[in-house]
Structure formats: C-alpha cells, structure tokens
CSV table of C-alpha atoms and ligand atoms in Angstrom, one decimal:
chain,number,residue,atom,x,y,z
H,525,MET,CA,116.6,226.9,-18.5
H,526,THR,CA,113.1,227.6,-17.2
H,527,GLU,CA,113.4,229.6,-14.0
H,528,ARG,CA,109.7,230.2,-13.3
H,529,LEU,CA,106.6,228.3,-14.1
H,530,THR,CA,103.0,229.5,-13.7
H,531,ILE,CA,100.2,227.0,-14.0
H,532,ARG,CA,96.5,227.0,-13.4
H,533,ARG,CA,95.8,226.2,-9.7
H,534,PRO,CA,96.1,222.5,-9.2
H,535,ASP,CA,94.0,220.0,-7.3
H,536,ASP,CA,95.0,216.9,-5.2
H,537,TRP,CA,92.7,214.0,-6.2
H,538,HIS,CA,93.7,211.8,-3.2
H,539,VAL,CA,94.8,213.0,0.3
H,540,HIS,CA,94.5,211.9,3.9
H,541,LEU,CA,93.9,214.9,6.1
H,542,ARG,CA,93.1,212.9,9.3
H,543,ASP,CA,91.2,214.4,12.2
H,544,GLY,CA,91.7,216.2,15.5
H,545,ALA,CA,95.2,217.5,16.2
H,546,MET,CA,96.8,216.0,13.1
H,547,LEU,CA,94.1,217.6,10.9
H,548,GLN,CA,95.0,221.0,12.5
H,549,ALA,CA,98.6,220.3,11.8
H,550,VAL,CA,98.4,219.2,8.2
H,551,ALA,CA,95.4,220.9,6.6
H,552,ALA,CA,97.2,224.1,5.7
H,553,HIS,CA,99.9,222.3,3.8
H,554,THR,CA,97.4,220.9,1.3
H,555,ALA,CA,95.4,224.1,1.2
H,556,ARG,CA,98.4,226.2,0.4
H,557,GLN,CA,99.2,224.1,-2.7
H,558,PHE,CA,95.8,223.0,-4.0
H,559,ALA,CA,92.4,224.6,-4.7
H,560,ARG,CA,90.5,221.3,-4.0
H,561,ALA,CA,91.3,217.9,-2.8
H,562,ILE,CA,89.5,214.5,-2.6
H,563,ILE,CA,89.5,213.7,1.1
H,564,MET,CA,90.0,210.1,2.0
H,565,PRO,CA,87.4,208.7,4.5
H,566,ASN,CA,89.5,206.2,6.4
H,567,LEU,CA,89.1,207.8,9.8
H,568,THR,CA,88.3,205.9,13.0
H,569,PRO,CA,85.4,205.3,12.6
H,570,PRO,CA,85.3,205.6,8.9
H,571,VAL,CA,83.2,208.2,7.1
H,572,THR,CA,80.3,206.0,5.8
H,573,ASP,CA,77.3,208.4,5.7
H,574,ALA,CA,76.5,211.9,4.6
H,575,ALA,CA,76.1,213.3,8.2
H,576,ALA,CA,79.6,212.1,9.1
H,577,ALA,CA,81.0,213.5,5.9
H,578,ARG,CA,79.3,216.9,6.4
H,579,ALA,CA,80.7,217.1,10.0
H,580,TYR,CA,84.1,216.1,8.8
H,581,ARG,CA,84.0,218.7,6.0
H,582,ASP,CA,83.1,221.3,8.6
H,583,ARG,CA,86.1,220.3,10.8
H,584,ILE,CA,88.4,220.5,7.8
H,585,VAL,CA,87.2,224.0,6.9
H,586,ALA,CA,87.5,225.1,10.5
H,587,ALA,CA,91.2,223.8,10.5
H,588,LEU,CA,92.2,226.0,7.6
H,589,PRO,CA,93.9,229.4,8.0
H,590,ALA,CA,91.5,232.3,7.8
H,591,GLY,CA,90.8,233.5,4.3
H,592,CYS,CA,92.0,230.3,2.7
H,593,ASP,CA,90.3,229.3,-0.6
H,594,PHE,CA,90.2,225.5,-0.4
H,595,THR,CA,87.4,223.1,-1.1
H,596,PRO,CA,87.4,219.7,0.4
H,597,LEU,CA,85.6,217.1,-1.8
H,598,MET,CA,84.3,214.3,0.4
H,599,THR,CA,84.2,210.6,-0.2
H,600,CYS,CA,82.1,207.8,1.2
H,601,TYR,CA,83.9,204.8,2.6
H,602,LEU,CA,82.2,201.7,1.2
H,603,THR,CA,81.4,198.8,3.6
H,604,ASP,CA,79.6,195.6,3.0
H,605,GLY,CA,76.5,197.3,4.3
H,606,ALA,CA,76.7,200.3,1.9
H,607,ASP,CA,73.2,201.5,0.9
H,608,ALA,CA,72.7,202.8,-2.7
H,609,ASP,CA,69.8,205.1,-1.8
H,610,ALA,CA,71.8,206.8,1.1
H,611,ILE,CA,74.8,207.2,-1.1
H,612,ALA,CA,72.8,208.7,-4.0
H,613,VAL,CA,71.1,211.2,-1.6
H,614,GLY,CA,74.5,212.2,-0.2
H,615,HIS,CA,75.8,212.7,-3.8
H,616,ALA,CA,72.7,214.7,-4.8
H,617,GLU,CA,73.0,216.9,-1.8
H,618,GLY,CA,76.6,217.7,-2.8
H,619,VAL,CA,78.2,216.1,0.2
H,620,PHE,CA,79.8,213.0,-1.5
H,621,THR,CA,81.8,213.5,-4.6
H,622,ALA,CA,82.8,209.9,-4.9
H,623,CYS,CA,82.9,206.5,-3.1
H,624,LYS,CA,86.1,204.9,-1.9
H,625,LEU,CA,86.6,201.1,-2.1
H,626,TYR,CA,89.1,199.7,0.3
H,627,PRO,CA,89.3,195.9,0.1
H,628,ALA,CA,88.9,194.9,3.8
H,629,HIS,CA,92.3,194.8,5.5
H,630,ALA,CA,94.2,196.2,2.5
H,631,THR,CA,95.7,199.2,4.4
H,632,THR,CA,95.4,201.7,7.3
H,633,ASN,CA,91.9,201.8,8.8
H,634,SER,CA,90.4,199.4,6.2
H,635,ALA,CA,89.1,196.8,8.6
H,636,HIS,CA,85.5,198.0,7.7
H,637,GLY,CA,86.2,197.8,4.0
H,638,VAL,CA,84.6,195.6,1.5
H,639,THR,CA,85.0,191.8,1.6
H,640,GLY,CA,83.4,191.2,-1.8
H,641,ILE,CA,82.9,194.1,-4.2
H,642,PHE,CA,80.5,192.3,-6.5
H,643,ALA,CA,78.1,191.9,-3.7
H,644,LEU,CA,77.7,195.7,-3.9
H,645,ALA,CA,76.4,195.6,-7.4
H,646,PRO,CA,73.3,197.6,-6.5
H,647,VAL,CA,75.5,200.4,-5.2
H,648,LEU,CA,77.8,200.3,-8.2
H,649,GLU,CA,74.8,200.3,-10.6
H,650,ARG,CA,73.4,203.4,-8.8
H,651,MET,CA,76.8,205.2,-8.9
H,652,GLN,CA,77.1,204.4,-12.6
H,653,ALA,CA,73.6,205.8,-13.2
H,654,ILE,CA,74.3,209.1,-11.4
H,655,GLY,CA,77.8,209.5,-12.6
H,656,MET,CA,79.5,209.1,-9.2
H,657,PRO,CA,83.1,208.0,-9.4
H,658,LEU,CA,84.4,204.9,-7.7
H,659,LEU,CA,87.9,205.3,-6.3
H,660,ILE,CA,89.8,202.1,-5.7
H,661,HIS,CA,92.6,201.0,-3.5
H,662,GLY,CA,93.6,198.4,-6.0
H,663,GLU,CA,95.3,195.6,-4.1
H,664,VAL,CA,94.2,192.1,-3.3
H,665,THR,CA,94.4,191.3,0.4
H,666,ASP,CA,95.1,187.6,0.0
H,667,ARG,CA,98.1,186.8,2.3
H,668,ASP,CA,99.2,184.1,-0.3
H,669,VAL,CA,99.8,186.8,-2.9
H,670,ASP,CA,103.2,188.4,-2.7
H,671,ILE,CA,102.9,192.0,-1.5
H,672,PHE,CA,104.7,193.2,-4.7
H,673,ASP,CA,102.1,191.5,-6.9
H,674,ARG,CA,99.0,192.5,-5.1
H,675,GLU,CA,98.2,195.4,-7.5
H,676,ALA,CA,98.7,193.4,-10.7
H,677,VAL,CA,96.6,190.6,-9.3
H,678,PHE,CA,93.8,193.0,-8.3
H,679,ILE,CA,93.7,194.2,-11.9
H,680,ASP,CA,93.4,190.6,-13.2
H,681,ARG,CA,91.0,189.3,-10.6
H,682,THR,CA,88.8,192.3,-9.9
H,683,LEU,CA,89.3,195.5,-11.9
H,684,GLN,CA,88.8,193.9,-15.3
H,685,ARG,CA,85.6,192.4,-14.3
H,686,LEU,CA,84.4,195.6,-12.7
H,687,VAL,CA,85.1,197.5,-15.9
H,688,ARG,CA,83.3,194.9,-17.9
H,689,ASP,CA,80.3,194.6,-15.7
H,690,PHE,CA,79.8,198.4,-15.1
H,691,PRO,CA,80.9,199.9,-18.4
H,692,ALA,CA,79.7,203.4,-17.6
H,693,LEU,CA,81.0,203.5,-14.1
H,694,ARG,CA,83.8,206.1,-13.7
H,695,ILE,CA,86.7,204.4,-12.0
H,696,VAL,CA,89.9,205.9,-10.6
H,697,LEU,CA,92.6,203.3,-9.8
H,698,GLU,CA,94.3,205.2,-7.0
H,699,HIS,CA,98.1,205.6,-6.5
H,700,ILE,CA,99.3,203.2,-9.2
H,701,THR,CA,102.7,201.6,-8.7
H,702,THR,CA,103.2,199.1,-11.5
H,703,ALA,CA,103.7,198.9,-15.3
H,704,ASP,CA,100.7,196.5,-15.2
H,705,ALA,CA,98.5,199.3,-13.9
H,706,ALA,CA,99.9,202.0,-16.2
H,707,ASP,CA,99.4,199.7,-19.2
H,708,TYR,CA,96.0,198.6,-18.1
H,709,VAL,CA,94.7,202.1,-17.5
H,710,THR,CA,96.2,203.3,-20.8
H,711,ALA,CA,94.4,200.6,-22.8
H,712,ALA,CA,91.1,200.7,-20.8
H,713,PRO,CA,88.0,202.6,-21.8
H,714,ASP,CA,87.8,206.4,-21.1
H,715,THR,CA,85.8,205.6,-18.0
H,716,VAL,CA,89.0,204.4,-16.3
H,717,ALA,CA,91.7,206.8,-14.9
H,718,ALA,CA,94.5,206.7,-12.3
H,719,THR,CA,96.1,208.9,-9.8
H,720,ILE,CA,99.9,209.0,-9.3
H,721,THR,CA,101.8,210.0,-6.1
H,722,PRO,CA,105.1,211.8,-6.0
H,723,GLN,CA,106.8,208.9,-4.1
H,724,HIS,CA,105.9,206.3,-6.8
H,725,LEU,CA,107.5,208.6,-9.4
H,726,ILE,CA,110.7,209.0,-7.3
H,727,ILE,CA,111.5,206.0,-5.2
H,728,ASN,CA,111.6,202.3,-6.0
H,729,ARG,CA,111.6,199.5,-3.4
H,730,ASN,CA,115.3,199.8,-2.7
H,731,ALA,CA,114.5,203.0,-0.8
H,732,ILE,CA,112.7,201.0,1.8
H,733,PHE,CA,115.8,198.9,2.5
H,734,ASP,CA,118.5,201.5,1.9
H,735,GLY,CA,121.3,200.6,4.4
H,736,GLY,CA,118.6,199.6,6.9
H,737,LEU,CA,114.9,199.5,7.2
H,738,ARG,CA,113.4,202.9,6.2
H,739,PRO,CA,109.9,203.3,7.6
H,740,HIS,CA,109.4,206.7,6.1
H,741,ALA,CA,109.7,205.2,2.6
H,742,TYR,CA,106.9,202.7,3.4
H,743,CYS,CA,103.4,203.2,2.0
H,744,LEU,CA,100.8,201.1,0.4
H,745,PRO,CA,100.7,200.1,-2.3
H,746,VAL,CA,104.4,199.6,-1.5
H,747,ALA,CA,107.0,201.0,-4.0
H,748,LYS,CA,107.9,198.4,-6.7
H,749,ARG,CA,111.0,197.6,-8.6
H,750,GLU,CA,112.7,200.1,-10.9
H,751,ARG,CA,111.0,199.1,-14.2
H,752,HIS,CA,107.7,199.8,-12.6
H,753,ARG,CA,108.7,203.2,-11.4
H,754,LEU,CA,109.8,204.1,-14.9
H,755,ALA,CA,106.5,202.9,-16.4
H,756,VAL,CA,104.6,205.0,-13.9
H,757,ARG,CA,106.8,208.0,-14.6
H,758,ALA,CA,106.2,207.5,-18.4
H,759,ALA,CA,102.4,207.4,-17.8
H,760,ALA,CA,102.5,210.6,-15.6
H,761,VAL,CA,104.4,212.7,-18.2
H,762,SER,CA,102.7,211.2,-21.2
H,763,GLY,CA,100.1,213.9,-21.5
H,764,SER,CA,97.3,211.3,-21.3
H,765,PRO,CA,94.2,212.7,-19.6
H,766,LYS,CA,93.8,209.4,-17.8
H,767,PHE,CA,96.6,210.1,-15.4
H,768,PHE,CA,96.5,212.9,-12.8
H,769,LEU,CA,97.9,214.2,-9.5
H,770,GLY,CA,96.9,212.5,-6.3
H,771,THR,CA,99.5,212.8,-3.5
H,772,ASP,CA,98.2,210.1,-1.1
H,773,SER,CA,99.8,212.3,1.5
H,774,ALA,CA,99.3,210.1,4.6
H,775,PRO,CA,100.8,211.6,7.8
H,776,HIS,CA,101.6,209.3,10.8
H,777,VAL,CA,103.3,210.5,13.9
H,778,VAL,CA,107.0,209.6,14.1
H,779,GLY,CA,106.4,206.9,16.7
H,780,ALA,CA,103.8,205.2,14.6
H,781,LYS,CA,106.2,204.9,11.7
H,782,GLU,CA,109.4,204.1,13.6
H,783,SER,CA,108.0,201.1,15.3
H,784,GLY,CA,108.1,197.3,15.4
H,785,CYS,CA,105.0,197.4,13.2
H,786,GLY,CA,105.3,200.7,11.4
H,787,CYS,CA,102.2,202.3,9.7
H,788,ALA,CA,102.0,202.7,6.0
H,789,GLY,CA,102.0,206.2,4.6
H,790,ILE,CA,104.2,209.0,3.3
H,791,PHE,CA,103.6,212.6,4.3
H,792,ASN,CA,104.3,214.5,1.1
H,793,ALA,CA,101.9,217.5,1.4
H,794,PRO,CA,104.3,220.3,2.3
H,795,PHE,CA,106.4,220.0,-0.9
H,796,ALA,CA,104.1,218.0,-3.2
H,797,LEU,CA,104.2,220.4,-6.2
H,798,GLU,CA,108.0,220.9,-5.9
H,799,SER,CA,108.4,217.1,-5.8
H,800,TYR,CA,106.2,216.4,-8.8
H,801,LEU,CA,107.7,219.3,-10.8
H,802,SER,CA,111.2,217.8,-10.3
H,803,VAL,CA,110.0,214.7,-12.1
H,804,PHE,CA,108.4,216.5,-15.0
H,805,GLU,CA,111.6,218.6,-15.4
H,806,ALA,CA,113.8,215.6,-15.4
H,807,GLU,CA,111.6,214.0,-18.0
H,808,GLY,CA,111.7,217.1,-20.2
H,809,ALA,CA,107.9,217.4,-19.8
H,810,LEU,CA,107.5,220.8,-18.1
H,811,ASP,CA,104.8,221.6,-20.8
H,812,ARG,CA,102.7,218.6,-19.6
H,813,PHE,CA,102.8,219.5,-15.9
H,814,GLU,CA,99.7,221.7,-15.9
H,815,GLY,CA,97.6,219.0,-17.5
H,816,PHE,CA,98.6,216.5,-14.9
H,817,ALA,CA,98.3,218.8,-12.0
H,818,SER,CA,95.4,221.1,-12.9
H,819,GLU,CA,93.3,219.8,-15.8
H,820,HIS,CA,93.0,216.0,-16.3
H,821,GLY,CA,91.5,215.3,-12.9
H,822,ALA,CA,88.9,218.0,-13.0
H,823,ARG,CA,87.8,216.9,-16.4
H,824,PHE,CA,87.6,213.3,-15.4
H,825,TYR,CA,85.4,214.2,-12.4
H,826,GLY,CA,83.3,216.6,-14.6
H,827,LEU,CA,84.2,219.6,-12.4
H,828,PRO,CA,85.2,223.1,-13.6
H,829,LEU,CA,88.8,223.9,-14.0
H,830,ASN,CA,90.1,226.2,-11.3
H,831,THR,CA,90.6,229.9,-12.0
H,832,GLY,CA,93.7,231.6,-10.7
H,833,THR,CA,97.3,230.4,-10.9
H,834,VAL,CA,100.3,229.2,-8.8
H,835,THR,CA,103.9,230.0,-9.6
H,836,LEU,CA,107.0,227.9,-8.9
H,837,GLU,CA,110.5,229.3,-9.1
H,838,ARG,CA,113.8,227.6,-9.4
H,839,VAL,CA,115.0,228.2,-5.8
H,840,ALA,CA,116.9,225.7,-3.7
H,841,THR,CA,114.4,224.5,-1.1
H,842,PRO,CA,115.7,222.5,1.9
H,843,VAL,CA,113.2,220.0,3.3
H,844,PRO,CA,113.3,219.9,7.1
H,845,ALA,CA,113.8,216.6,9.0
H,846,LEU,CA,110.4,217.1,10.7
H,847,VAL,CA,107.3,219.1,9.9
H,848,GLY,CA,105.2,220.2,12.8
H,849,GLU,CA,105.9,219.8,16.5
H,850,GLY,CA,105.2,217.8,19.6
H,851,ASP,CA,102.5,215.2,19.2
H,852,THR,CA,101.9,216.0,15.5
H,853,ALA,CA,105.5,216.1,14.3
H,854,VAL,CA,105.8,214.1,11.0
H,855,VAL,CA,108.8,213.2,8.9
H,856,PRO,CA,108.1,214.6,5.4
H,857,PHE,CA,108.9,213.0,2.1
H,858,HIS,CA,112.4,214.2,1.0
H,859,ALA,CA,113.4,215.0,4.6
H,860,GLY,CA,116.9,216.3,4.7
H,861,GLU,CA,117.1,216.7,0.9
H,862,THR,CA,117.1,220.0,-1.1
H,863,LEU,CA,114.5,220.4,-3.8
H,864,GLU,CA,115.1,222.6,-6.8
H,865,TRP,CA,111.8,224.4,-7.0
H,866,GLN,CA,109.7,226.4,-4.6
H,867,LEU,CA,106.1,227.4,-4.7
H,868,VAL,CA,106.1,231.1,-4.4
H,869,ALA,CA,102.6,232.3,-5.1
Q,1322,DOR,O1,100.3,204.2,2.7
Q,1322,DOR,C1,99.1,204.3,2.8
Q,1322,DOR,N1,98.6,205.1,3.9
Q,1322,DOR,N2,98.3,203.8,2.0
Q,1322,DOR,C2,96.9,203.8,2.2
Q,1322,DOR,O2,96.2,203.2,1.4
Q,1322,DOR,C3,96.4,204.4,3.4
Q,1322,DOR,C4,97.3,205.4,3.9
Q,1322,DOR,C5,96.9,205.9,5.3
Q,1322,DOR,O3,95.8,206.2,5.6
Q,1322,DOR,O4,97.8,206.0,6.2
Q,1323,ZN,ZN1,95.4,206.9,0.3
C-alpha cells in the first residue's frame, strides 16, 4: 500500500476567496495547498475591470501569511456591457488571466451576469484572438428547466454553439456535474476542457437530503444522481488532459447556509488535496493524480508547470466541525469525518 505520495505542486483552477474578513480567514488554506489559483470575480460589486482586479489581487496577497509563495490569477466578470478593448488591455498587462461567464442569476452574486452570451461576440472574438480563456458556469437559468437538467440543457442550447462559432476560443466548463458534461468535453475539440470539484466526485444528490435538509451539501451546480457522479469520477481519473482540479471552494458563514434560503457553496479548501486523493486512491489511479492536480490545467492555460513538490502521507486526519472562528466560522466539506491522507509538506 502506498504510504506517501509526492507530486509536483498543484494549482486550483477555480476558487472563491471572497473579500474582507472572510478573505483573511480562508486565503491561507488555499495558499497552503496550491501554488496558484484562478480567483473567481463574483464579489459585491463584481470584479469587472482591471483596476478592481489589481486592487483585489493586492488584498489577496496582503491576506497571505508572510513568506507564502502563492500566485492569484485574476478573472474578469463578464457583464452585458463588457468591453473587448478594456479586457484585452487587462490581459496584456498581466492582470486578467481569463474571463468568467456567469449567466445572469445562475448562482451567488451573478445578478450582473450575462443575459445573452452571443451578444458579446466582439468580446469572445477578441479573447479568441489573444488566447484568453473563457470560464463558464454552465447552467441555463430558465426557471422552467428542472434544476437537475440545467447543465445538460446549457450544453445543448449554448455551449455547442459557442464551440462552433468560436472554434479557437479556449473554454473551460467549470465544476462539471453530469455524464452529459463529461461526455461532451471528452468528445469536444482540444480547445474545450473542464474543472472538477471534490464534492462532485464524492457526493450525489442524496447527500443534500440525507435524513433531513443538509445545507452544507448544497452548491451550484447542484450534485446530481449517482450515475452522473460515477461519470464525473471516471473523467477525473481517466488521465485525459481535458480534466483538471478546480475546487470551487465557496465559503459562506454558517448562518448564511443554515437559513430559510441557504446560500449555495461548499467550503473544501482546508482539505482539498486529501479529499481528491481519496478518490484517486479508491479508483486505483494514484499514478494519475499528479496530472489532474498539477499538470493538465497549467498546460491548458499555457502556463509553466510549477517547480517544487508537495507530499501527502497516509495519516488519519479528522476534519473539524467548523473552520475559523466568530464571524468567519465555516463548516468545511467532510466536517466530522476522518480523511485517510494528510498534506505534510
Ligand atoms: O455553489 C456555488 N457557490 N456555486 C457557484 O457558482 C458560486 C459559489 C459562490 O460564490 O458561493
Ligand atoms: Zn465557483
């Protein structure tokens, strides 16, 4: 049995670090595990221009423990008013790594999102020309579409056309949850990739209703039925360079989750690598973990691989009921469980 695993330092290609006191509370968890992370821009107000992204990047760096070697990669939140020139300048200046498409009202802080992506053709054409990736929250927002079908319907109605109309645009379908998405991405051109969260590898929709309503298992896209979880797991461990690590760690204070209208989001940053590794081990795919965690994403983004390594050991690791204290206490993914691995260096 493998007792110790050393891999190239990994990256998180999708994370919510928030702002203010919550940023102070959570940033170190991500920075301890990952060398770089793609930072989601859904703040209030959203990060829609380079000046805001620069200022947010500075706040992230200031929130890190001293001596920490972590690079936040910033994203631009697309709105109906997005301007191709401004985005291209932000990209050229090294502020924006990618743009994020939230369909308006799809999820947390997406009210300023895009109401019709094809109206942004000039922006997409420019991104395609300069090699700037488009990161997509892939769900339709139509209330008539069943919430468990919204990802599959988005692929049919929107993603296929985007890929056809912008054949050189690099697209990441974020946090995939369905067999439909895994199959679509696998068959799509090499310009299309996907991130996968730990929760969508580990829980299915039963977890949200397990003996009662479980707000800490609720995120968007919502977990689907078991056959979808198995398809997403198969994609993650397949070794395909189209699938890579993106935690979608999304902290909300306990009161915002345990509420009459609880927020979507699972806070998985403190034990993300341990969580993913348990999946790769169970699937007999330890040899494919490094590709998923540390190589496929960087290659897709055209960024250098990290130098240095991290090591995980087989050590029983209890996950606390709460991480952080006071106003920023958050219930982590796996709260109260014991994980089998521990990040040691
Ligand atoms: O569950 C989610 N939480 N999904 C998202 O798309 C957004 C995120 C958040 O910001 O809380
Ligand atoms: Zn997210």
